[in-house]
Amino acid sequence: LCNFAVLGPPSTEGTEHVQYFSLSSRLSQLAFSATGADLTRGVGGMPNEPQDTLFFRTCHTDTVLSGGIWEAIKHFEWDLFSVIYSANEYGREFLEAVVARMEESNPESVTLTTAVSFVPGDGASMEEALEVLESESTRIFLLIAYADDASEILVRASEKNMVGKGWTWLGGEWA
């Protein structure tokens, strides 16, 4: 009897694709940095009995991460912040989790000024989203994106001088 397992890949997006193979082959999968909550609900977010015994995570889910980000915003007493998020299930769910945390604590002293989305992998869409943020008065940004898109957003933000002293960028999986 041979036992095999799949290790990784190092992102939710990649893990979602590999999960189809792992489950159909009845292989265990160890995710060391995939934060997507749907991964523990089975392929495509659907309940899946074998999933409970085949998928193992060594990091927190986005739901937990969103709570940590919200606590950081409160701790540093930031009164304004904006969100730039990928226009996909990952981005929308993470944003919903942050907003839910915000509403639970009923903060009168913190305002989410703007939530702007961009199309993953679309440089023009990213540029438009950054232009919206650039015109805002806030300098605290929560970036919700997979690593490749987050990297491109931050490079573009740097080209617009939206990083460095006076600017704060927060993130989940890509950070």
Coordinates of N, CA and C in Angstrom, one line a residue:
L1 N 0.8 -1.2 0.0 CA 0.0 0.0 0.0 C 0.9 1.2 0.0
C2 N 0.7 2.1 -0.9 CA 1.4 3.4 -1.1 C 0.5 4.5 -0.7
N3 N 1.0 5.5 0.0 CA 0.2 6.7 0.3 C 0.9 7.9 -0.3
F4 N 0.1 8.6 -1.1 CA 0.6 9.8 -1.7 C -0.3 11.0 -1.3
A5 N 0.3 12.2 -1.4 CA -0.5 13.4 -1.1 C 0.0 14.5 -2.0
V6 N -0.8 15.5 -2.1 CA -0.5 16.7 -2.9 C -0.1 17.8 -2.0
L7 N 1.0 18.5 -2.1 CA 1.4 19.6 -1.3 C 1.2 20.9 -2.1
G8 N 0.4 21.8 -1.6 CA 0.2 23.1 -2.3 C -0.9 23.0 -3.3
P9 N -0.8 23.9 -4.2 CA 0.1 25.0 -4.5 C -0.1 26.1 -3.5
P10 N 0.8 27.1 -3.6 CA 0.8 28.2 -2.6 C -0.2 29.3 -2.8
S11 N -1.4 29.0 -3.3 CA -2.4 30.1 -3.4 C -3.8 29.4 -3.5
T12 N -4.8 30.2 -3.1 CA -6.2 29.6 -3.2 C -6.5 29.3 -4.7
E13 N -6.2 30.2 -5.6 CA -6.5 30.0 -7.0 C -5.9 28.7 -7.5
G14 N -4.7 28.5 -7.3 CA -4.0 27.3 -7.7 C -4.6 26.0 -7.0
T15 N -4.8 26.2 -5.7 CA -5.3 25.0 -5.0 C -6.7 24.6 -5.4
E16 N -7.5 25.6 -5.8 CA -8.9 25.3 -6.3 C -8.8 24.3 -7.5
H17 N -7.8 24.6 -8.4 CA -7.7 23.8 -9.6 C -7.1 22.4 -9.3
V18 N -6.1 22.3 -8.4 CA -5.5 21.1 -8.1 C -6.5 20.2 -7.3
Q19 N -7.4 20.8 -6.5 CA -8.4 20.1 -5.7 C -9.2 19.2 -6.5
Y20 N -9.6 19.5 -7.7 CA -10.4 18.6 -8.6 C -9.6 17.3 -8.8
F21 N -8.4 17.4 -9.1 CA -7.5 16.3 -9.3 C -7.4 15.4 -8.0
S22 N -7.1 16.1 -7.0 CA -6.8 15.4 -5.7 C -8.0 14.6 -5.3
L23 N -9.2 15.3 -5.3 CA -10.4 14.6 -4.9 C -10.8 13.4 -5.8
S24 N -10.7 13.6 -7.1 CA -11.0 12.5 -8.0 C -10.1 11.4 -7.9
S25 N -8.8 11.6 -7.5 CA -7.8 10.6 -7.3 C -7.8 10.1 -5.9
R26 N -8.6 10.6 -5.0 CA -8.6 10.3 -3.6 C -7.3 10.5 -3.0
L27 N -6.6 11.6 -3.3 CA -5.3 12.0 -2.7 C -5.6 13.0 -1.7
S28 N -4.8 12.9 -0.6 CA -4.9 14.0 0.4 C -4.2 15.2 -0.2
Q29 N -4.6 16.4 0.3 CA -4.0 17.6 -0.2 C -3.7 18.5 1.0
L30 N -2.5 19.0 1.1 CA -2.1 19.9 2.2 C -1.9 21.3 1.6
A31 N -2.7 22.2 2.1 CA -2.6 23.6 1.6 C -1.9 24.4 2.7
F32 N -0.7 24.9 2.3 CA 0.1 25.7 3.3 C -0.1 27.2 3.3
S33 N -0.8 27.7 2.2 CA -1.0 29.2 2.2 C -2.3 29.5 1.4
A34 N -3.1 28.6 1.2 CA -4.4 28.9 0.5 C -5.4 29.2 1.5
T35 N -5.9 30.5 1.4 CA -6.8 31.0 2.5 C -8.3 30.9 2.2
G36 N -8.7 30.6 0.9 CA -10.1 30.6 0.5 C -10.9 29.7 1.3
A37 N -12.0 30.2 1.9 CA -12.9 29.4 2.7 C -13.6 28.3 2.0
D38 N -13.9 28.5 0.7 CA -14.6 27.4 -0.1 C -13.8 26.1 -0.2
L39 N -12.5 26.2 0.0 CA -11.7 25.0 -0.2 C -12.1 23.9 0.8
T40 N -12.6 24.3 2.0 CA -13.0 23.3 3.0 C -14.4 22.9 2.8
R41 N -15.1 23.4 1.8 CA -16.5 23.0 1.6 C -16.5 22.1 0.4
G42 N -15.4 21.7 -0.2 CA -15.4 20.8 -1.3 C -15.3 21.5 -2.6
V43 N -15.2 20.8 -3.7 CA -14.9 21.3 -5.0 C -16.1 22.3 -5.3
G44 N -15.7 23.5 -5.8 CA -16.7 24.5 -6.1 C -17.5 25.0 -5.0
G45 N -17.1 24.8 -3.7 CA -17.8 25.2 -2.6 C -19.0 24.4 -2.2
M46 N -19.2 23.2 -2.9 CA -20.3 22.3 -2.6 C -19.9 21.4 -1.5
P47 N -20.8 21.0 -0.6 CA -20.5 20.0 0.4 C -20.0 18.7 -0.3
N48 N -19.0 18.1 0.3 CA -18.4 17.0 -0.2 C -17.8 16.1 0.9
E49 N -18.4 15.0 1.2 CA -18.0 14.2 2.3 C -16.5 13.8 2.3
P50 N -16.0 13.3 1.2 CA -14.5 12.9 1.2 C -13.6 14.1 1.5
Q51 N -14.1 15.3 1.2 CA -13.3 16.5 1.5 C -12.8 16.6 2.9
D52 N -13.7 16.2 3.8 CA -13.4 16.4 5.2 C -12.1 15.6 5.6
T53 N -11.9 14.5 5.0 CA -10.7 13.7 5.3 C -9.5 13.9 4.4
L54 N -9.7 14.6 3.3 CA -8.6 14.7 2.3 C -8.0 16.0 2.2
F55 N -8.6 17.0 2.7 CA -8.0 18.4 2.6 C -7.6 18.9 4.0
F56 N -6.3 19.4 4.0 CA -5.8 19.9 5.2 C -5.2 21.3 5.0
R57 N -5.5 22.2 5.9 CA -5.0 23.6 5.7 C -4.1 23.9 6.9
T58 N -3.0 24.6 6.6 CA -2.1 25.0 7.7 C -2.1 26.5 7.9
C59 N -3.1 27.2 7.4 CA -3.2 28.6 7.5 C -4.6 29.0 7.8
H60 N -4.9 30.2 8.2 CA -6.2 30.6 8.5 C -7.0 30.9 7.2
T61 N -8.3 30.9 7.3 CA -9.1 31.2 6.1 C -9.3 32.7 6.0
D62 N -9.8 33.1 4.8 CA -10.1 34.5 4.6 C -11.0 35.1 5.6
T63 N -11.9 34.3 6.1 CA -12.9 34.8 7.2 C -12.1 35.3 8.4
V64 N -11.1 34.5 8.8 CA -10.3 34.8 10.0 C -9.4 36.0 9.6
L65 N -8.8 36.0 8.4 CA -7.9 37.1 8.0 C -8.7 38.4 8.0
S66 N -9.9 38.4 7.5 CA -10.7 39.6 7.5 C -10.9 40.2 8.9
G67 N -11.1 39.3 9.8 CA -11.2 39.8 11.2 C -10.0 40.4 11.7
G68 N -8.8 39.8 11.4 CA -7.5 40.4 11.8 C -7.3 41.8 11.1
I69 N -7.6 41.9 9.9 CA -7.5 43.2 9.2 C -8.4 44.2 9.8
W70 N -9.6 43.8 10.1 CA -10.5 44.8 10.8 C -10.0 45.2 12.2
E71 N -9.4 44.3 12.9 CA -8.9 44.6 14.2 C -7.7 45.5 14.1
A72 N -6.9 45.4 13.0 CA -5.7 46.3 12.8 C -6.3 47.7 12.5
I73 N -7.3 47.8 11.7 CA -7.9 49.1 11.4 C -8.4 49.8 12.7
K74 N -9.0 49.0 13.5 CA -9.5 49.6 14.8 C -8.3 50.0 15.7
H75 N -7.3 49.0 15.8 CA -6.2 49.2 16.7 C -5.4 50.5 16.3
F76 N -5.2 50.8 15.1 CA -4.4 51.9 14.7 C -5.3 53.2 14.6
E77 N -6.6 53.0 14.9 CA -7.5 54.1 14.9 C -7.6 54.9 13.6
W78 N -7.6 54.1 12.5 CA -7.7 54.7 11.2 C -9.2 55.0 11.0
D79 N -9.5 56.2 10.7 CA -10.9 56.6 10.6 C -11.5 56.4 9.2
L80 N -10.7 56.4 8.2 CA -11.1 56.2 6.8 C -10.2 55.1 6.2
F81 N -10.9 54.3 5.4 CA -10.1 53.3 4.6 C -10.9 53.0 3.3
S82 N -10.2 52.6 2.3 CA -10.8 52.2 1.0 C -10.4 50.8 0.7
V83 N -11.2 50.1 -0.1 CA -10.9 48.8 -0.6 C -10.8 48.7 -2.1
I84 N -9.8 48.0 -2.6 CA -9.7 47.7 -4.0 C -9.7 46.2 -4.0
Y85 N -10.7 45.6 -4.8 CA -10.8 44.1 -4.7 C -11.0 43.6 -6.1
S86 N -10.6 42.3 -6.3 CA -10.8 41.6 -7.6 C -12.3 41.3 -7.7
A87 N -12.7 41.5 -9.0 CA -14.2 41.2 -9.3 C -14.4 39.8 -9.6
N88 N -14.2 39.0 -8.5 CA -14.4 37.5 -8.6 C -15.0 37.1 -7.2
E89 N -15.2 35.8 -7.1 CA -15.8 35.3 -5.9 C -14.9 35.5 -4.7
Y90 N -13.6 35.3 -4.9 CA -12.7 35.6 -3.8 C -12.7 37.0 -3.3
G91 N -12.7 38.0 -4.2 CA -12.7 39.4 -3.8 C -14.0 39.8 -3.2
R92 N -15.1 39.4 -3.8 CA -16.4 39.7 -3.2 C -16.6 39.1 -1.8
E93 N -16.3 37.8 -1.6 CA -16.5 37.2 -0.3 C -15.6 37.8 0.7
F94 N -14.4 38.1 0.4 CA -13.5 38.7 1.4 C -14.0 40.1 1.8
L95 N -14.5 40.9 0.8 CA -15.0 42.2 1.1 C -16.3 42.1 2.0
E96 N -17.1 41.1 1.7 CA -18.3 40.9 2.5 C -18.0 40.6 3.9
A97 N -16.9 39.8 4.1 CA -16.5 39.4 5.4 C -16.0 40.6 6.2
V98 N -15.2 41.5 5.6 CA -14.7 42.7 6.2 C -15.9 43.6 6.6
V99 N -16.8 43.8 5.7 CA -18.0 44.6 5.9 C -18.8 44.1 7.1
A100 N -19.0 42.7 7.1 CA -19.7 42.1 8.2 C -19.1 42.3 9.5
R101 N -17.7 42.2 9.6 CA -17.0 42.5 10.8 C -17.2 43.9 11.2
M102 N -17.2 44.8 10.3 CA -17.3 46.3 10.6 C -18.7 46.5 11.1
E103 N -19.7 45.9 10.5 CA -21.1 46.1 11.0 C -21.4 45.5 12.4
E104 N -20.7 44.4 12.6 CA -20.8 43.7 14.0 C -20.3 44.6 15.1
S105 N -19.3 45.3 14.8 CA -18.7 46.1 15.9 C -19.3 47.5 15.9
N106 N -20.1 47.9 14.9 CA -20.8 49.1 14.9 C -19.9 50.3 15.1
P107 N -18.9 50.5 14.4 CA -17.9 51.6 14.6 C -18.4 52.9 14.0
E108 N -18.7 53.9 14.8 CA -19.1 55.2 14.3 C -17.9 56.0 13.9
S109 N -16.7 55.6 14.4 CA -15.5 56.4 14.1 C -14.7 55.9 12.9
V110 N -15.2 54.8 12.2 CA -14.5 54.3 11.0 C -15.4 54.3 9.8
T111 N -14.9 54.8 8.7 CA -15.7 54.8 7.5 C -15.0 54.1 6.3
L112 N -15.7 53.2 5.7 CA -15.2 52.7 4.4 C -15.7 53.6 3.3
T113 N -14.7 54.4 2.8 CA -15.0 55.5 1.9 C -15.4 55.0 0.5
T114 N -14.6 54.0 0.0 CA -14.8 53.5 -1.3 C -14.4 52.0 -1.4
A115 N -15.2 51.3 -2.2 CA -14.9 49.9 -2.5 C -15.0 49.8 -4.0
V116 N -13.8 49.7 -4.6 CA -13.7 49.6 -6.1 C -13.2 48.3 -6.5
S117 N -13.8 47.7 -7.6 CA -13.3 46.4 -8.1 C -12.5 46.6 -9.4
F118 N -11.8 45.6 -9.7 CA -11.1 45.5 -11.0 C -11.2 44.1 -11.5
V119 N -11.1 44.0 -12.8 CA -11.2 42.7 -13.4 C -9.8 42.0 -13.3
P120 N -9.7 40.8 -12.7 CA -8.4 40.1 -12.6 C -7.7 40.0 -13.9
G121 N -6.4 40.3 -13.9 CA -5.6 40.2 -15.1 C -5.8 41.3 -16.1
D122 N -6.6 42.3 -15.8 CA -6.9 43.3 -16.8 C -6.2 44.6 -16.3
G123 N -5.1 44.9 -17.0 CA -4.3 46.1 -16.6 C -5.1 47.4 -16.7
A124 N -5.9 47.6 -17.7 CA -6.7 48.8 -17.8 C -7.7 48.9 -16.7
S125 N -8.3 47.8 -16.3 CA -9.3 47.8 -15.2 C -8.6 48.2 -13.9
M126 N -7.4 47.6 -13.7 CA -6.6 48.0 -12.5 C -6.3 49.4 -12.5
E127 N -5.9 50.0 -13.6 CA -5.5 51.4 -13.7 C -6.7 52.3 -13.3
E128 N -7.9 51.9 -13.8 CA -9.1 52.7 -13.5 C -9.4 52.6 -12.0
A129 N -9.3 51.5 -11.4 CA -9.5 51.3 -10.0 C -8.6 52.2 -9.2
L130 N -7.3 52.2 -9.6 CA -6.3 53.0 -8.9 C -6.6 54.5 -9.0
E131 N -7.0 54.9 -10.2 CA -7.4 56.3 -10.4 C -8.5 56.8 -9.4
V132 N -9.5 55.9 -9.2 CA -10.5 56.2 -8.3 C -9.9 56.4 -6.9
L133 N -9.1 55.4 -6.5 CA -8.5 55.5 -5.1 C -7.6 56.8 -5.0
E134 N -6.8 57.1 -6.0 CA -5.9 58.2 -6.0 C -6.7 59.5 -5.8
S135 N -7.9 59.6 -6.2 CA -8.7 60.8 -6.0 C -9.4 60.9 -4.6
E136 N -9.3 59.8 -3.9 CA -9.9 59.8 -2.5 C -9.0 60.5 -1.5
S137 N -9.6 60.9 -0.4 CA -8.8 61.5 0.7 C -8.1 60.5 1.6
T138 N -8.5 59.3 1.5 CA -7.9 58.2 2.4 C -6.6 57.7 1.8
R139 N -5.7 57.3 2.7 CA -4.5 56.7 2.2 C -4.3 55.4 2.9
I140 N -5.3 54.8 3.3 CA -5.3 53.4 3.9 C -6.1 52.5 2.9
F141 N -5.5 51.5 2.3 CA -6.1 50.7 1.3 C -6.0 49.2 1.7
L142 N -7.1 48.5 1.6 CA -7.2 47.1 1.7 C -7.2 46.5 0.3
L143 N -6.2 45.8 -0.1 CA -6.1 45.2 -1.4 C -6.5 43.7 -1.3
I144 N -7.6 43.3 -1.9 CA -8.1 42.0 -1.9 C -7.9 41.4 -3.3
A145 N -6.9 40.6 -3.4 CA -6.6 40.0 -4.8 C -5.6 38.8 -4.6
Y146 N -5.6 38.0 -5.6 CA -4.6 36.9 -5.6 C -3.2 37.5 -5.9
A147 N -2.2 36.8 -5.6 CA -0.8 37.4 -5.6 C -0.4 38.0 -6.9
D148 N -0.7 37.4 -8.0 CA -0.3 38.0 -9.3 C -0.9 39.4 -9.5
D149 N -2.2 39.5 -9.3 CA -2.9 40.7 -9.4 C -2.5 41.7 -8.4
A150 N -2.3 41.3 -7.2 CA -1.8 42.2 -6.1 C -0.5 42.8 -6.4
S151 N 0.4 42.0 -7.0 CA 1.7 42.4 -7.4 C 1.6 43.5 -8.4
E152 N 0.8 43.3 -9.4 CA 0.6 44.2 -10.5 C 0.0 45.5 -10.0
I153 N -1.0 45.4 -9.1 CA -1.6 46.6 -8.6 C -0.6 47.4 -7.8
L154 N 0.2 46.8 -7.0 CA 1.2 47.5 -6.2 C 2.3 48.1 -7.1
V155 N 2.7 47.5 -8.2 CA 3.7 48.1 -9.1 C 3.0 49.4 -9.7
R156 N 1.8 49.2 -10.1 CA 1.1 50.4 -10.7 C 0.9 51.5 -9.7
A157 N 0.6 51.1 -8.4 CA 0.5 52.1 -7.4 C 1.8 52.8 -7.1
S158 N 2.9 52.1 -7.2 CA 4.2 52.7 -7.0 C 4.5 53.7 -8.1
E159 N 4.1 53.3 -9.3 CA 4.4 54.3 -10.5 C 3.5 55.6 -10.3
K160 N 2.5 55.5 -9.5 CA 1.6 56.7 -9.3 C 2.0 57.3 -7.9
N161 N 3.1 56.9 -7.3 CA 3.6 57.4 -6.0 C 2.5 57.2 -4.9
M162 N 1.8 56.1 -5.0 CA 0.8 55.8 -4.0 C 1.3 54.7 -3.0
V163 N 2.6 54.7 -2.8 CA 3.2 53.8 -1.8 C 4.3 54.6 -1.0
G164 N 4.7 54.1 0.1 CA 5.8 54.8 0.9 C 5.2 55.6 2.0
K165 N 5.9 56.6 2.5 CA 5.5 57.3 3.6 C 4.1 58.0 3.4
G166 N 3.2 57.8 4.3 CA 1.9 58.4 4.2 C 0.8 57.5 3.5
W167 N 1.3 56.3 3.0 CA 0.4 55.4 2.4 C 0.5 54.0 3.1
T168 N -0.7 53.4 3.3 CA -0.7 52.1 3.9 C -1.5 51.1 3.1
W169 N -0.9 49.9 2.8 CA -1.6 48.9 2.0 C -1.7 47.7 2.9
L170 N -2.9 47.1 3.0 CA -3.2 45.9 3.8 C -3.6 44.8 2.8
G171 N -3.4 43.6 3.2 CA -3.9 42.5 2.3 C -4.0 41.2 3.0
G172 N -4.5 40.2 2.3 CA -4.7 38.9 2.9 C -3.7 37.9 2.4
E173 N -4.1 37.1 1.4 CA -3.3 36.0 0.9 C -2.0 36.4 0.3
W174 N -2.0 37.5 -0.4 CA -0.7 38.0 -1.1 C 0.3 38.6 -0.2
A175 N -0.2 39.0 1.0 CA 0.8 39.7 1.9 C 1.7 38.7 2.5

